[in-house]
Amino acid sequence: MAQTIAVLDFGSQLTQVIARRIRECQVYSKIYHFSTPAAKLRADGVVGIILSGGPQSVYARTAPHPDPAIFQLGVPVLGICYGVQLMGHFLGGKVALSKAREYGHGHLTIRKPGRLFAGLPKRLRIWNSHGDKLTKLPPGFVATAVSENSPFAGIEDARRRFYGIQFHPEVFHTERGVDMIRNFLVRVCGARQDWTTRDFIAHAVADIRAKVGKGRVLLGLSGGVDSSVAAALLHKAIGRQLTCVFVDNGLLRQGERAYVEALYKRNFKIDLRVVDASALFLKRLRDVTEPEQKRKIIGRTFVEVFEKSLKSIGGAEFLGQGTLYPDVIESVSIQGNPASLIKTHHNVGGLPARMKLRLIEPLRELFKDEVRRVGAALGLPREVVWRQPFPGPGLGVRVMGDITAEKLEILRHADAVLQDEMMKSGHYGKVWQSFAVFLPVKTVGVFGDERTYDYVIALRIVESTDAMTADWARLPHDLLRKISSRITNEVRGVSRVVLDISSKPPATIEWE
Ligand code: XMP
């Protein structure tokens, strides 16, 4: 039985990042609603509690407060940011309202390492993001570290094992932040570091079984990393109660459909239905040139085809989705702020409400690299686990202007050559994305002794860490030469290859 660290969520977007850091330390954690009764935490056998950050002031009328009895459980507590104000507020200290938010880099000077800062250098860069400040320590506490703006950047009551830090140890910008979290888990709570990807899988499998019971789950398999790992995990949990649907929308890459069929149907023995709807998609897309309109048509048609296949399998109670934690944040911010909608993504939301299915999202709390590890542990091949992202609307947004079967064929071929060279040279896994774009522009060329008048292919190869910003990859010229000469020689209908050297922003990664 794994020892559980409870993370009480007070509404910070960083709560999941805290959970992730705990997993990195190979300790099991569970995120609880901030108001969870102490008795429930005791019943769950938690060995430590972390109070997350949050956007509110502890004095606000609507401020989230924990059950005060959590401080009587006798288990260690670590308050982070808002969490430390809560400790001040509930344990007899003083918190001052502050008008301005302190945000950004700061410096920490450790005065008394204690258990929390054990083994760390005396001075560290930290990341702040808080409004209120602790101005008087609660009885029993001492200050352990100071920052430019606070004499109480770190506090502790070693006897009761209560610790507080004003900054965010979970973010990358705080130097050695993970070590502070590990110190709390191991040196303070005495947690064992034995939680692995296999344990995550075992837990997720039990969870899925409990949720689904004898029900049926339908999952749209795209062949990308997220839905592939979700499918493999669901399959491990419920076997034939899972049906996957792969929609061939006619906008797939070369060999994609055959590959997905071979892998999941033959190798994994998943109940996979391949629906060839390419004619329908291409018919609806005929003469459509506007990118957002293309996306809407592709999204709507996908839902329609998917609904039909739901009927043909005799219905289901659950819809499986490979939603990851970053998708959750992104779609929340998009919904909350219409101005931030740059391109319509149709992966999250929409489907379940209309189909009256209950959502099952076993990867919802994970980050991409964790999902890759889960996929590898489930036996998915390397080339699937390390696949570059591919947009839902597929080649539909990579053929500029109107889409025809002929243009798609040219693009598929050129793209396959590009991928082949990227793989062979070892660059495929080093960049974020590498793909070809079809330009409906004809230019003059010469092939053998003949004049040609053919299309242009653009190469889009970018580096990025999260797709929010990106830069074009500086690939060796010899590799670019090889790709270009292979495309112009092997792909009929192309007489010219150009390289896209725009960064994001201002350009986006995809051309449409
Ligand atoms: P942009 O073009 O906005 O792309 O810089 C950022 C990342 O998102 C992918 N992308 C999509 N993925 N559905 C998806 O599932 C979409 O409609 C979509 N549009 C863009 C793109 O490939 C890149 O990785």
Coordinates of C-alpha atoms and ligand atoms in Angstrom, one line a residue:
M1 CA 0.0 0.0 0.0
A2 CA 1.5 3.3 -1.1
Q3 CA 1.8 6.1 1.4
T4 CA -0.3 9.0 0.4
I5 CA 0.6 12.7 0.4
A6 CA -2.5 14.8 0.3
V7 CA -2.3 18.0 -1.8
L8 CA -5.2 20.3 -0.8
D9 CA -6.2 22.4 -3.8
F10 CA -6.9 26.0 -3.1
G11 CA -7.3 26.9 -6.7
S12 CA -3.8 27.5 -8.0
Q13 CA -3.1 26.5 -11.6
L14 CA 0.1 25.1 -10.1
T15 CA -1.5 22.4 -7.9
Q16 CA -1.1 19.8 -10.6
V17 CA 2.5 20.8 -10.9
I18 CA 3.0 20.1 -7.2
A19 CA 1.5 16.7 -7.7
R20 CA 3.8 16.1 -10.7
R21 CA 6.9 17.0 -8.6
I22 CA 5.8 14.6 -5.9
R23 CA 5.5 11.8 -8.6
E24 CA 9.0 12.8 -9.8
C25 CA 10.2 12.0 -6.2
Q26 CA 8.5 8.6 -6.6
V27 CA 6.0 9.3 -3.9
Y28 CA 2.2 8.8 -4.3
S29 CA 0.0 11.9 -4.0
K30 CA -3.6 12.7 -4.3
I31 CA -5.2 16.0 -4.9
Y32 CA -8.1 16.8 -2.6
H33 CA -10.7 19.5 -2.6
F34 CA -9.6 22.2 -0.1
S35 CA -12.5 21.6 2.2
T36 CA -12.0 17.8 2.6
P37 CA -12.7 16.9 6.3
A38 CA -9.6 16.0 8.3
A39 CA -11.4 12.7 9.2
K40 CA -11.4 11.7 5.6
L41 CA -7.7 12.4 5.3
R42 CA -7.1 10.3 8.4
A43 CA -9.2 7.5 7.0
D44 CA -7.1 7.6 3.8
G45 CA -4.0 7.2 5.9
V46 CA -2.2 10.3 4.6
V47 CA 1.3 10.7 5.9
G48 CA 1.7 14.4 5.0
I49 CA -0.4 17.4 3.7
I50 CA 0.6 20.1 1.3
L51 CA -1.5 23.2 1.1
S52 CA -1.3 24.6 -2.4
G53 CA -1.2 28.2 -3.6
G54 CA -4.3 30.0 -4.6
P55 CA -5.4 33.3 -6.1
Q56 CA -7.5 34.6 -3.2
S57 CA -6.7 36.5 0.0
V58 CA -7.3 34.6 3.2
Y59 CA -9.5 37.4 4.3
A60 CA -11.7 37.4 1.2
R61 CA -15.4 36.6 1.9
T62 CA -15.2 33.7 -0.6
A63 CA -11.7 32.6 0.4
P64 CA -11.3 28.8 0.4
H65 CA -10.5 27.6 3.9
P66 CA -9.4 24.1 5.0
D67 CA -11.0 22.1 7.8
P68 CA -9.0 23.5 10.8
A69 CA -8.8 20.0 12.3
I70 CA -6.1 19.2 9.7
F71 CA -3.7 20.9 12.0
Q72 CA -4.6 18.4 14.8
L73 CA -4.0 15.2 12.8
G74 CA -0.4 14.9 13.9
V75 CA 0.8 14.7 10.3
P76 CA 3.3 17.1 8.8
V77 CA 2.0 20.1 6.8
L78 CA 3.7 22.1 4.2
G79 CA 2.1 25.4 3.2
I80 CA 3.1 26.9 -0.1
C81 CA 2.3 30.5 -0.9
Y82 CA -1.4 30.9 -0.1
G83 CA -0.9 27.8 2.0
V84 CA 1.5 29.7 4.3
Q85 CA -1.0 32.5 4.7
L86 CA -3.5 29.9 5.8
M87 CA -1.1 28.6 8.4
G88 CA -0.6 32.1 9.6
H89 CA -4.3 32.7 9.7
F90 CA -5.3 29.5 11.4
L91 CA -2.4 29.0 13.8
G92 CA -2.3 32.4 15.4
G93 CA 0.0 34.5 13.2
K94 CA -0.8 37.7 11.3
V95 CA -1.3 38.1 7.6
A96 CA -1.2 41.6 6.0
L97 CA -3.3 42.4 3.0
S98 CA -1.2 43.8 0.2
K99 CA -2.4 45.8 -2.7
A100 CA 0.3 44.8 -5.1
R101 CA 1.1 41.3 -6.1
E102 CA 4.7 40.3 -5.8
Y103 CA 5.5 38.4 -9.0
G104 CA 8.7 37.1 -10.5
H105 CA 12.2 36.2 -9.5
G106 CA 13.6 36.8 -6.1
H107 CA 16.5 35.5 -3.9
L108 CA 16.2 33.3 -0.9
T109 CA 18.8 33.3 1.9
I110 CA 18.5 30.3 4.1
R111 CA 19.2 31.1 7.8
K112 CA 18.4 27.8 9.4
P113 CA 18.3 24.8 7.0
G114 CA 16.3 22.4 9.3
R115 CA 14.9 19.4 7.5
L116 CA 13.2 21.3 4.7
F117 CA 16.3 23.0 3.3
A118 CA 18.8 20.3 4.3
G119 CA 21.6 19.9 1.8
L120 CA 20.8 23.1 -0.1
P121 CA 23.1 26.0 -0.8
K122 CA 22.6 29.1 1.4
R123 CA 21.4 31.3 -1.5
L124 CA 18.9 30.3 -4.1
R125 CA 16.9 31.9 -6.9
I126 CA 13.2 31.6 -6.3
W127 CA 9.9 32.4 -8.0
N128 CA 7.3 34.5 -6.2
S129 CA 3.7 35.0 -7.0
H130 CA 1.6 36.2 -4.0
G131 CA -0.4 39.1 -2.8
D132 CA -0.7 38.9 1.0
K133 CA 2.2 38.4 3.3
L134 CA 2.8 36.9 6.6
T135 CA 3.8 39.7 9.1
K136 CA 3.8 37.9 12.4
L137 CA 4.8 34.3 13.0
P138 CA 2.3 31.9 14.7
P139 CA 3.4 30.7 18.2
G140 CA 5.9 27.9 18.0
F141 CA 7.2 28.9 14.6
V142 CA 10.7 30.3 13.7
A143 CA 11.8 31.9 10.5
T144 CA 14.2 29.7 8.5
A145 CA 14.8 31.8 5.4
V146 CA 14.4 35.3 4.2
S147 CA 13.9 37.0 0.8
E148 CA 14.2 40.6 -0.4
N149 CA 10.6 41.2 0.4
S150 CA 9.9 39.0 3.4
P151 CA 11.6 38.1 6.6
F152 CA 9.3 35.0 6.6
A153 CA 10.0 33.4 3.2
G154 CA 10.6 30.1 5.0
I155 CA 9.1 29.2 8.4
E156 CA 8.9 26.1 10.6
D157 CA 7.6 24.6 13.7
A158 CA 9.8 21.6 13.8
R159 CA 8.1 20.1 16.9
R160 CA 4.7 19.9 15.2
R161 CA 6.4 19.3 11.8
F162 CA 4.7 22.4 10.2
Y163 CA 6.6 24.1 7.4
G164 CA 5.8 27.1 5.2
I165 CA 7.3 28.7 2.2
Q166 CA 6.2 32.0 0.7
F167 CA 7.5 31.2 -2.9
H168 CA 6.7 28.4 -5.4
P169 CA 9.2 25.4 -5.1
E170 CA 7.2 23.5 -7.7
V171 CA 8.1 25.8 -10.7
F172 CA 11.1 25.3 -12.8
H173 CA 12.3 28.9 -12.0
T174 CA 12.9 28.1 -8.3
E175 CA 16.4 26.7 -8.0
R176 CA 16.4 23.3 -6.2
G177 CA 12.7 23.5 -5.6
V178 CA 12.2 19.8 -6.2
D179 CA 14.8 19.1 -3.5
M180 CA 12.7 21.2 -1.0
I181 CA 9.7 19.1 -1.9
R182 CA 11.7 15.9 -1.7
N183 CA 13.0 17.0 1.7
F184 CA 9.5 17.5 3.0
L185 CA 8.3 14.1 1.6
V186 CA 11.3 12.1 2.8
R187 CA 13.0 13.8 5.7
V188 CA 9.8 15.3 7.2
C189 CA 7.0 12.8 6.4
G190 CA 9.3 9.8 6.1
A191 CA 7.6 8.7 2.9
R192 CA 9.1 5.8 0.9
Q193 CA 10.3 6.6 -2.6
D194 CA 8.7 3.6 -4.3
W195 CA 5.9 5.0 -6.5
T196 CA 6.7 4.2 -10.1
T197 CA 5.0 4.3 -13.5
R198 CA 3.9 0.7 -13.0
D199 CA 2.2 1.7 -9.8
F200 CA 0.5 4.6 -11.7
I201 CA -0.7 2.0 -14.2
A202 CA -2.0 -0.4 -11.6
H203 CA -3.8 2.5 -9.8
A204 CA -5.3 3.8 -13.0
V205 CA -6.5 0.3 -14.0
A206 CA -8.2 -0.2 -10.7
D207 CA -9.8 3.2 -11.0
I208 CA -11.1 2.6 -14.6
R209 CA -12.5 -0.8 -13.6
A210 CA -14.3 0.7 -10.6
K211 CA -15.7 3.6 -12.7
V212 CA -16.8 1.6 -15.7
G213 CA -18.1 -1.6 -14.1
K214 CA -19.7 -3.6 -16.8
G215 CA -20.2 -0.6 -19.0
R216 CA -18.8 0.0 -22.5
V217 CA -16.3 2.7 -23.4
L218 CA -15.9 4.2 -26.8
L219 CA -12.6 6.0 -27.7
G220 CA -11.6 7.9 -30.8
L221 CA -8.2 6.7 -31.7
S222 CA -6.1 9.2 -33.7
G223 CA -2.8 7.4 -33.7
G224 CA -1.2 10.2 -31.7
V225 CA 0.6 9.7 -28.4
D226 CA -2.3 10.7 -26.1
S227 CA -5.1 8.7 -27.6
S228 CA -2.8 5.7 -28.2
V229 CA -1.7 5.6 -24.5
A230 CA -5.3 6.1 -23.3
A231 CA -6.4 3.2 -25.5
A232 CA -3.6 0.9 -24.3
L233 CA -4.4 1.8 -20.7
L234 CA -8.2 1.3 -21.1
H235 CA -7.6 -1.9 -22.9
K236 CA -5.4 -3.2 -20.1
A237 CA -8.2 -2.3 -17.6
I238 CA -11.3 -3.5 -19.4
G239 CA -10.3 -5.4 -22.5
R240 CA -13.2 -6.0 -24.8
Q241 CA -15.4 -3.5 -23.1
L242 CA -13.4 -0.9 -25.0
T243 CA -14.1 -0.2 -28.6
C244 CA -11.9 2.2 -30.5
V245 CA -12.9 4.1 -33.6
F246 CA -10.4 5.3 -36.0
V247 CA -11.9 7.7 -38.6
D248 CA -10.1 7.9 -41.9
N249 CA -11.0 11.4 -42.9
G250 CA -9.0 11.3 -46.1
L251 CA -6.6 13.8 -44.5
L252 CA -4.1 11.3 -43.0
R253 CA -0.5 10.9 -43.6
Q254 CA 0.9 8.2 -45.9
G255 CA 0.4 4.7 -44.5
E256 CA -1.2 6.0 -41.3
R257 CA -4.4 4.0 -41.5
A258 CA -2.6 0.7 -42.2
Y259 CA -0.1 1.4 -39.4
V260 CA -2.8 2.0 -36.8
E261 CA -4.7 -1.1 -37.9
A262 CA -1.7 -3.3 -37.7
L263 CA -0.6 -2.0 -34.3
Y264 CA -3.9 -2.0 -32.4
K265 CA -6.0 -4.6 -34.1
R266 CA -3.3 -7.2 -34.8
N267 CA -0.7 -6.5 -32.1
F268 CA -2.8 -5.3 -29.2
K269 CA -6.0 -7.2 -30.1
I270 CA -8.0 -4.1 -29.4
D271 CA -11.6 -4.0 -30.8
L272 CA -10.8 -1.3 -33.4
R273 CA -13.3 -0.1 -35.9
V274 CA -11.8 1.7 -38.9
V275 CA -14.4 3.9 -40.6
D276 CA -13.5 5.1 -44.0
A277 CA -15.2 8.5 -44.3
S278 CA -12.7 10.0 -46.6
A279 CA -15.2 10.5 -49.5
L280 CA -17.6 12.3 -47.2
F281 CA -14.9 14.6 -45.7
L282 CA -13.5 15.5 -49.2
K283 CA -17.0 16.1 -50.5
R284 CA -17.8 18.6 -47.7
L285 CA -14.4 20.3 -48.1
R286 CA -14.7 20.8 -51.8
D287 CA -13.9 24.4 -52.8
V288 CA -13.6 25.5 -49.2
T289 CA -10.5 27.7 -48.7
E290 CA -11.0 29.5 -45.4
P291 CA -9.0 27.8 -42.7
E292 CA -11.5 28.2 -39.8
Q293 CA -14.3 27.0 -42.1
K294 CA -12.2 23.9 -43.0
R295 CA -11.6 23.2 -39.3
K296 CA -15.3 23.6 -38.5
I297 CA -16.3 21.3 -41.3
I298 CA -13.8 18.7 -40.3
G299 CA -14.8 18.9 -36.6
R300 CA -18.5 18.6 -37.3
T301 CA -18.1 15.8 -39.8
F302 CA -15.9 13.9 -37.3
V303 CA -18.6 14.2 -34.6
E304 CA -21.2 13.0 -37.1
V305 CA -19.2 9.9 -38.2
F306 CA -18.3 9.2 -34.6
E307 CA -21.9 9.3 -33.5
K308 CA -22.9 6.9 -36.3
S309 CA -20.2 4.4 -35.2
L310 CA -21.5 4.7 -31.6
K311 CA -24.9 3.5 -32.9
S312 CA -23.3 0.7 -34.9
I313 CA -21.6 -0.7 -31.9
G314 CA -24.9 -0.7 -30.0
G315 CA -24.2 2.3 -27.8
A316 CA -21.8 2.9 -24.9
E317 CA -22.0 4.6 -21.5
F318 CA -18.5 6.2 -21.5
L319 CA -16.4 8.2 -23.8
G320 CA -12.7 7.6 -23.3
Q321 CA -10.3 10.5 -24.1
G322 CA -6.6 11.0 -24.0
T323 CA -6.9 14.5 -22.4
L324 CA -3.7 15.6 -20.6
Y325 CA -3.4 18.2 -17.9
P326 CA -2.0 20.9 -20.2
D327 CA -5.1 20.4 -22.5
V328 CA -7.3 21.0 -19.5
I329 CA -5.6 24.3 -18.7
E330 CA -5.5 25.4 -22.3
S331 CA -9.2 24.8 -22.9
V332 CA -10.2 26.5 -19.7
S333 CA -8.3 29.6 -20.6
I334 CA -9.7 29.5 -24.1
Q335 CA -13.2 29.2 -22.8
G336 CA -12.7 31.9 -20.2
N337 CA -11.2 34.3 -22.7
P338 CA -12.7 34.2 -26.2
A339 CA -10.0 36.7 -27.4
S340 CA -7.4 34.0 -26.8
L341 CA -9.0 31.7 -29.4
I342 CA -6.5 31.7 -32.2
K343 CA -7.4 28.4 -33.9
T344 CA -10.3 26.1 -33.1
H345 CA -9.1 22.9 -31.5
H346 CA -11.7 20.3 -31.5
N347 CA -10.0 17.7 -29.2
V348 CA -11.5 18.8 -25.9
G349 CA -15.1 19.3 -25.1
G350 CA -18.1 19.4 -27.4
L351 CA -18.5 15.6 -28.0
P352 CA -19.7 14.3 -24.6
A353 CA -22.5 16.8 -23.9
R354 CA -24.1 16.0 -27.2
M355 CA -23.6 12.3 -27.0
K356 CA -24.7 12.0 -23.4
L357 CA -21.7 9.9 -22.5
R358 CA -19.8 10.0 -19.3
L359 CA -16.2 11.1 -19.8
I360 CA -13.3 8.8 -18.8
E361 CA -9.9 10.5 -19.0
P362 CA -7.2 8.3 -17.4
L363 CA -4.4 10.7 -18.3
R364 CA -6.0 13.9 -17.1
E365 CA -3.5 14.6 -14.4
L366 CA -0.4 13.8 -16.3
F367 CA 2.0 15.8 -18.4
K368 CA 3.3 14.7 -21.8
D369 CA 6.6 13.2 -20.7
E370 CA 4.8 11.2 -18.0
V371 CA 2.3 9.9 -20.6
R372 CA 5.2 8.8 -22.8
R373 CA 6.6 6.8 -19.9
V374 CA 3.2 5.2 -19.3
G375 CA 3.0 4.3 -23.0
A376 CA 6.4 2.7 -23.0
A377 CA 5.6 0.7 -19.8
L378 CA 2.4 -0.5 -21.5
G379 CA 4.5 -1.9 -24.4
L380 CA 3.7 0.7 -27.1
P381 CA 6.5 0.9 -29.6
R382 CA 9.0 3.7 -29.4
E383 CA 7.9 5.3 -32.7
V384 CA 4.4 5.8 -31.2
V385 CA 5.5 7.0 -27.8
W386 CA 7.9 9.6 -29.4
R387 CA 5.6 10.7 -32.2
Q388 CA 5.5 14.3 -33.0
P389 CA 2.1 16.1 -32.6
F390 CA -0.2 16.0 -35.5
P391 CA -3.2 18.3 -35.7
G392 CA -6.8 16.9 -35.6
P393 CA -7.7 18.5 -39.0
G394 CA -4.6 16.7 -40.4
L395 CA -3.4 17.5 -43.9
G396 CA -6.6 19.6 -44.3
V397 CA -4.7 22.5 -42.8
R398 CA -1.5 21.7 -44.6
V399 CA -2.9 22.0 -48.1
M400 CA -3.3 25.7 -48.6
G401 CA -6.5 26.8 -50.2
D402 CA -9.0 24.3 -51.6
I403 CA -8.3 20.6 -51.0
T404 CA -8.3 18.0 -53.7
A405 CA -7.3 14.3 -53.8
E406 CA -4.5 15.2 -56.2
K407 CA -3.0 17.8 -53.9
L408 CA -3.3 15.5 -50.9
E409 CA -1.4 12.8 -52.7
I410 CA 1.4 15.1 -53.6
L411 CA 1.6 16.4 -50.0
R412 CA 1.5 12.9 -48.6
H413 CA 4.4 11.8 -50.7
A414 CA 6.5 14.8 -50.0
D415 CA 5.8 14.5 -46.3
A416 CA 6.8 10.9 -46.3
V417 CA 10.2 11.8 -47.9
L418 CA 10.7 14.5 -45.3
Q419 CA 9.9 12.1 -42.4
D420 CA 12.1 9.4 -43.8
E421 CA 15.1 11.7 -43.9
M422 CA 14.4 13.2 -40.5
M423 CA 14.3 9.6 -39.0
K424 CA 17.4 8.4 -40.8
S425 CA 19.4 11.4 -39.7
G426 CA 18.2 11.1 -36.1
H427 CA 16.7 14.6 -36.2
Y428 CA 13.0 13.5 -36.0
G429 CA 13.1 13.1 -32.2
K430 CA 15.2 16.3 -31.7
V431 CA 12.6 18.7 -33.1
W432 CA 9.1 19.5 -32.0
Q433 CA 7.5 19.0 -35.4
S434 CA 8.7 18.5 -39.0
F435 CA 6.2 18.4 -41.8
A436 CA 5.5 19.5 -45.4
V437 CA 3.0 22.1 -46.5
F438 CA 1.4 22.1 -50.0
L439 CA 1.4 25.5 -51.7
P440 CA -1.0 25.9 -54.6
V441 CA 1.5 28.1 -56.5
K442 CA 2.9 26.9 -59.8
T443 CA 6.5 27.8 -60.6
V444 CA 8.7 27.0 -63.6
G445 CA 11.4 24.3 -63.4
V446 CA 13.4 22.0 -65.6
F447 CA 13.4 18.2 -65.3
G448 CA 15.7 16.4 -67.7
D449 CA 15.4 18.4 -70.9
E450 CA 11.9 19.5 -70.2
R451 CA 10.4 22.6 -68.9
T452 CA 8.1 21.9 -66.0
Y453 CA 5.4 24.1 -64.4
D454 CA 4.6 22.6 -61.0
Y455 CA 3.6 23.1 -57.4
V456 CA 5.8 24.2 -54.4
I457 CA 6.3 22.3 -51.1
A458 CA 7.3 24.2 -48.0
L459 CA 9.2 22.5 -45.2
R460 CA 8.1 23.5 -41.7
I461 CA 10.5 22.2 -39.1
V462 CA 10.4 23.8 -35.6
E463 CA 11.8 23.5 -32.2
S464 CA 9.6 24.2 -29.2
T465 CA 8.9 23.0 -25.7
D466 CA 5.1 23.6 -25.5
A467 CA 4.0 24.8 -28.9
M468 CA 3.2 28.2 -27.4
T469 CA 6.3 29.6 -28.9
A470 CA 8.5 28.0 -31.5
D471 CA 11.6 28.7 -33.6
W472 CA 12.7 27.2 -36.9
A473 CA 15.2 24.4 -36.5
R474 CA 18.7 25.0 -37.7
L475 CA 19.2 21.7 -39.5
P476 CA 22.5 20.8 -41.3
H477 CA 22.4 22.2 -44.9
D478 CA 23.4 18.8 -46.3
L479 CA 20.2 17.3 -44.8
L480 CA 18.1 20.0 -46.2
R481 CA 19.7 19.6 -49.6
K482 CA 19.0 15.9 -49.5
I483 CA 15.3 16.4 -48.5
S484 CA 14.8 19.0 -51.2
S485 CA 16.5 17.0 -53.9
R486 CA 14.6 13.8 -53.0
I487 CA 11.3 15.7 -53.1
T488 CA 11.8 17.4 -56.4
N489 CA 13.1 14.2 -57.9
E490 CA 10.7 11.7 -56.5
V491 CA 7.4 13.6 -56.0
R492 CA 5.6 14.2 -59.3
G493 CA 4.0 17.6 -59.5
V494 CA 6.6 19.4 -57.4
S495 CA 9.3 21.5 -59.0
R496 CA 10.4 23.6 -56.0
V497 CA 11.0 23.2 -52.2
V498 CA 11.2 26.2 -49.9
L499 CA 12.1 26.4 -46.2
D500 CA 9.9 28.2 -43.7
I501 CA 12.1 30.3 -41.4
S502 CA 9.4 32.1 -39.4
S503 CA 9.2 31.9 -35.6
K504 CA 6.1 31.7 -33.5
P505 CA 5.0 34.4 -32.8
P506 CA 4.3 36.0 -35.1
A507 CA 3.7 33.0 -37.3
T508 CA 1.9 29.9 -36.0
I509 CA 3.4 26.5 -36.4
E510 CA 0.8 25.3 -38.8
W511 CA 0.2 27.4 -41.9
E512 CA -3.6 27.5 -41.5
Ligands
XMP1 P1 -0.2 26.5 -34.0 O1 -0.4 26.3 -35.5 O2 -1.4 27.1 -33.4 O3 -0.1 25.0 -33.4 O4 1.1 27.2 -33.7 C1 0.3 24.7 -32.1 C2 0.3 23.2 -32.0 O5 -1.0 22.7 -32.1 C3 -1.2 21.8 -33.2 N1 -2.5 22.1 -33.8 C4 -3.6 21.4 -33.6 N2 -3.8 20.3 -32.9 N3 -6.1 20.3 -33.5 C5 -5.0 19.7 -32.9 O6 -5.2 18.6 -32.3 C6 -6.0 21.4 -34.2 O7 -6.9 21.9 -34.7 C7 -4.7 22.0 -34.2 N4 -4.2 23.1 -34.8 C8 -2.8 23.2 -34.5 C9 0.0 22.1 -34.1 O8 0.3 21.0 -34.9 C10 1.1 22.5 -33.1 O9 1.7 21.3 -32.5

